Amino acid sequence: MKSLTVLLLVAIVMTARSQDINITKGWKFKTGDQMQWASPNLNDSDWEPIEVGKPWELQGHTGYNGYAWYRLRVVIPSSIKAKAFLKEKIHIDLGEIDDGDEVYLNGSLIGRNAGQGSDIRQGNYSLQRSYQLPIADSRIFWDKENVIAVRVYDSGGDGGMFTGKYGISMMDVTDYVEINANDHNFQFPAKGKISKKITIRSSSDKYDFNGKLQILISDPANDSTIFKQTIGVDFARDRPFEYTYKASLPQTKSYLVTYRFEEDRSKKIVSATEGIPYLLTPPTPETPRINGPAVYGVRPGSPFLFRIPATGKKPLIYEAAGLPAGLVLDKQTGIITGSLSEKGQYTVKLVVKNSLASASRSFRILCGDQIGLTPALGWNSWNCWGLTVNDEKVKASARVMHEKLADHGWAYINIDDGWEDKRNSNGEMLPNSKFPDMKGLTDYVHSLGLKVGIYSSPGPQTCGGFAGSYQHEEQDAKTYGAWGFDYLKYDWCSYGNVAPAQPSLEEYKKPYLVMGAGLAKAGRDILFSFCQYGMGEVWKWGAEAGGNSWRTTGDINDSWGSLSGIGFTQNTASPYAGPGHFNDPDMLVVGKVGWGPSLHNTRLTPDEQYTHISLWALLASPLLIGCDMSQLDDFTLNLLTNDEVLAVDQDALGRGADKIYEKDHLQVWEKELSDGSHALGIFNLGEKAAQAVIPLSDLHLAAQAQLRDLWRQQDLGVVKTAYRGAIPAHGVVFLKAKAAGNRK
Ligand code: GAL
């Protein structure tokens, strides 16, 4: 959660390395904190066994926040030295630890992750811990038992050694070589053609490297090779190897490219694989089309702001027949503003015209108590900028959203943690110097027809260590209202230190009810987004406690493990979604992400990204883009602008999808839509491409069904008896089964 100062900590590279000693098994665990627990001589036989790679909350310590220790006894054999080509250092990989930690080897400190200071309570949870020690370091006991003791502090949400890589191994040639395919995006110079620049780097001052690089493109559906090239390579620290390859691809579908570098002296191999992006969303038609939600909630007296999302050749002219008194439309920008004084329901006919044609759609405005009738579509600063967010980055994101995404319904620009300074003498919260003019910022975002969000915590501090709203809730809500915010993400964080260790249901609800009462006095509609990682089964009471959405899980990251672990377990919470109150399985990890300040392309494959967006749309999740908007590449933009896919997320019924089928690695998730049809995501969770044959009855469809491929926006015609289709590894086929008559 903070930028880091870490002792002896080394970033891992994209390239996979194997571990000489497996340390995933045999760990012992105890809550509490005593420094003598670092000692190798401690008798820990009565400590409980624990798994690493899984939060302690899932292992009998639900809701536990605070200190705990992990211990492992492991023999480090000198045979691993003999096997290695280079005989210099070992490294110990201990995965990611939530939130901060200190690591002891045989009683001596070998590293600490404490965010910006020395207090592990401010640690950076999303960092792979990898500690290096020279082989002559006396803290290592060769050929004897060693004790690794990990002191952990968790401030809220998931805790412990929760995910990542574990192992002890010798640093070898391959640890100094990084194949970097991440700096440059794929280019699509013509239909069926790709080109891509890759780099191979050395991080060693001591060695130059020579070897051979093989580039191999394969079709994972049948393991055939599409393209193969081998080239000689040499590079050194100050002289990276760069190469651009070009290839032709026979179809618009999933292909894999593998880079395999064989080092001449050691014959060791470093390899990396990536999926080649392929664009499924067809180009947007030139004729007008109205997108976005068909229903919109506002409270009486609150400022109204809605920009009609519509695509088509510019200029577009907007009309709205039947707008209730109090609302006005700007026909050139499509922005509706004003306010409604009375509760009521109004059906408006939206019309959008251009030189080619005209489109119309019915739009329902519900003026009452409920807002956020469909999930928020927007952007949030956290997954790219982390705590380095500032006014200019927010404005730049708003500009890009306005230019490239708003016509598809994207509307919110949300500032996450990192805007706060301190309170003035009246107790009012002040923004830090990165946000010189909050009112000016919200006015700017509103002028584009977009909305804007802010972040706080019910605790004394936010997760990033800034002042939270504790005991200033109403005052803060009024400040947000006066500044012009439309959305509040309210993140539990240090409230864990205020609430009892095992909160009751009432204690879980309390901070949200207190802030909800404050927001009611803010003078404008502020969407209320709960963030407390799913504690106390928030989906069961989030709506009644005033939430427009609530996080159901810990933080997501851009890995398949994180994405699939979160996404495919949402069926428990899913039935609780409905108009105005949605489950939030966390923000999107597509595009250039990084948690600030340095960014990388998402590590998800293109197929995993199709899965991500499809599943989140089926779940009626808020879709909050988490990438650098100024670096939206063609693939990411294509992924985020499929109006038929977004329509599933924005459907007025607000249903969350249900898992209706699971066999081998295939799962089908189904969501009922307001027009009587159903959206079906057929997902392949397996590591290999699959040929799915699923009886229509298992898809809850009658013997004949009319199917449409939503990503390709293509009718598949009438399908009889069974659905048959190829589904890439970790990929999806996203369908709409039309016509109510087809239902069983
Ligand atoms: C986490 C939260 C993230 C982000 C971060 C800010 O607890 O889950 O989404 O808001 O805090 O510090």
XYZ file of N, CA and C and ligand atoms in Angstrom, residues 1 382 416-417 455 463-464 489 491 493 531 533 551 555 587, ligand 1:
57
model
N 0.801 -1.208 0.000
C 0.000 0.000 0.000
C 0.836 1.262 0.000
N -6.227 3.779 -8.265
C -5.371 2.934 -7.435
C -4.512 1.940 -8.215
N -8.550 7.513 -5.632
C -8.406 6.576 -4.508
C -7.519 7.237 -3.446
N -6.883 6.438 -2.633
C -6.059 6.939 -1.527
C -4.911 7.810 -2.060
N -12.090 9.084 -1.850
C -11.781 7.906 -1.035
C -11.523 8.312 0.409
N -5.643 3.131 4.400
C -4.661 2.050 4.228
C -3.298 2.610 3.827
N -3.276 3.761 3.179
C -2.005 4.379 2.789
C -1.381 5.195 3.910
N -15.594 5.968 -1.963
C -15.115 4.620 -1.609
C -14.644 4.695 -0.167
N -13.039 2.751 2.899
C -12.174 1.576 3.025
C -11.839 1.324 4.502
N -9.628 -0.379 6.420
C -8.231 -0.114 6.833
C -8.065 -0.142 8.344
N -15.837 -0.682 1.131
C -14.652 -1.487 0.864
C -14.226 -2.062 2.200
N -13.645 -5.706 2.141
C -13.091 -6.996 1.693
C -14.020 -8.192 1.943
N -17.238 -4.226 -1.715
C -16.195 -5.167 -2.103
C -16.480 -6.505 -1.450
N -7.784 -7.464 -2.141
C -7.377 -6.742 -3.353
C -7.030 -7.681 -4.503
N -11.476 -3.894 -8.722
C -11.358 -3.127 -9.962
C -10.667 -3.925 -11.069
C -6.872 -1.122 0.005
C -8.033 -1.188 -0.961
C -7.491 -0.761 -2.305
C -6.989 0.661 -2.200
C -5.968 0.788 -1.077
C -5.597 2.241 -0.821
O -7.282 -1.576 1.235
O -8.567 -2.473 -0.988
O -8.485 -0.897 -3.300
O -8.077 1.519 -2.001
O -6.428 0.228 0.116
O -4.649 2.399 0.194
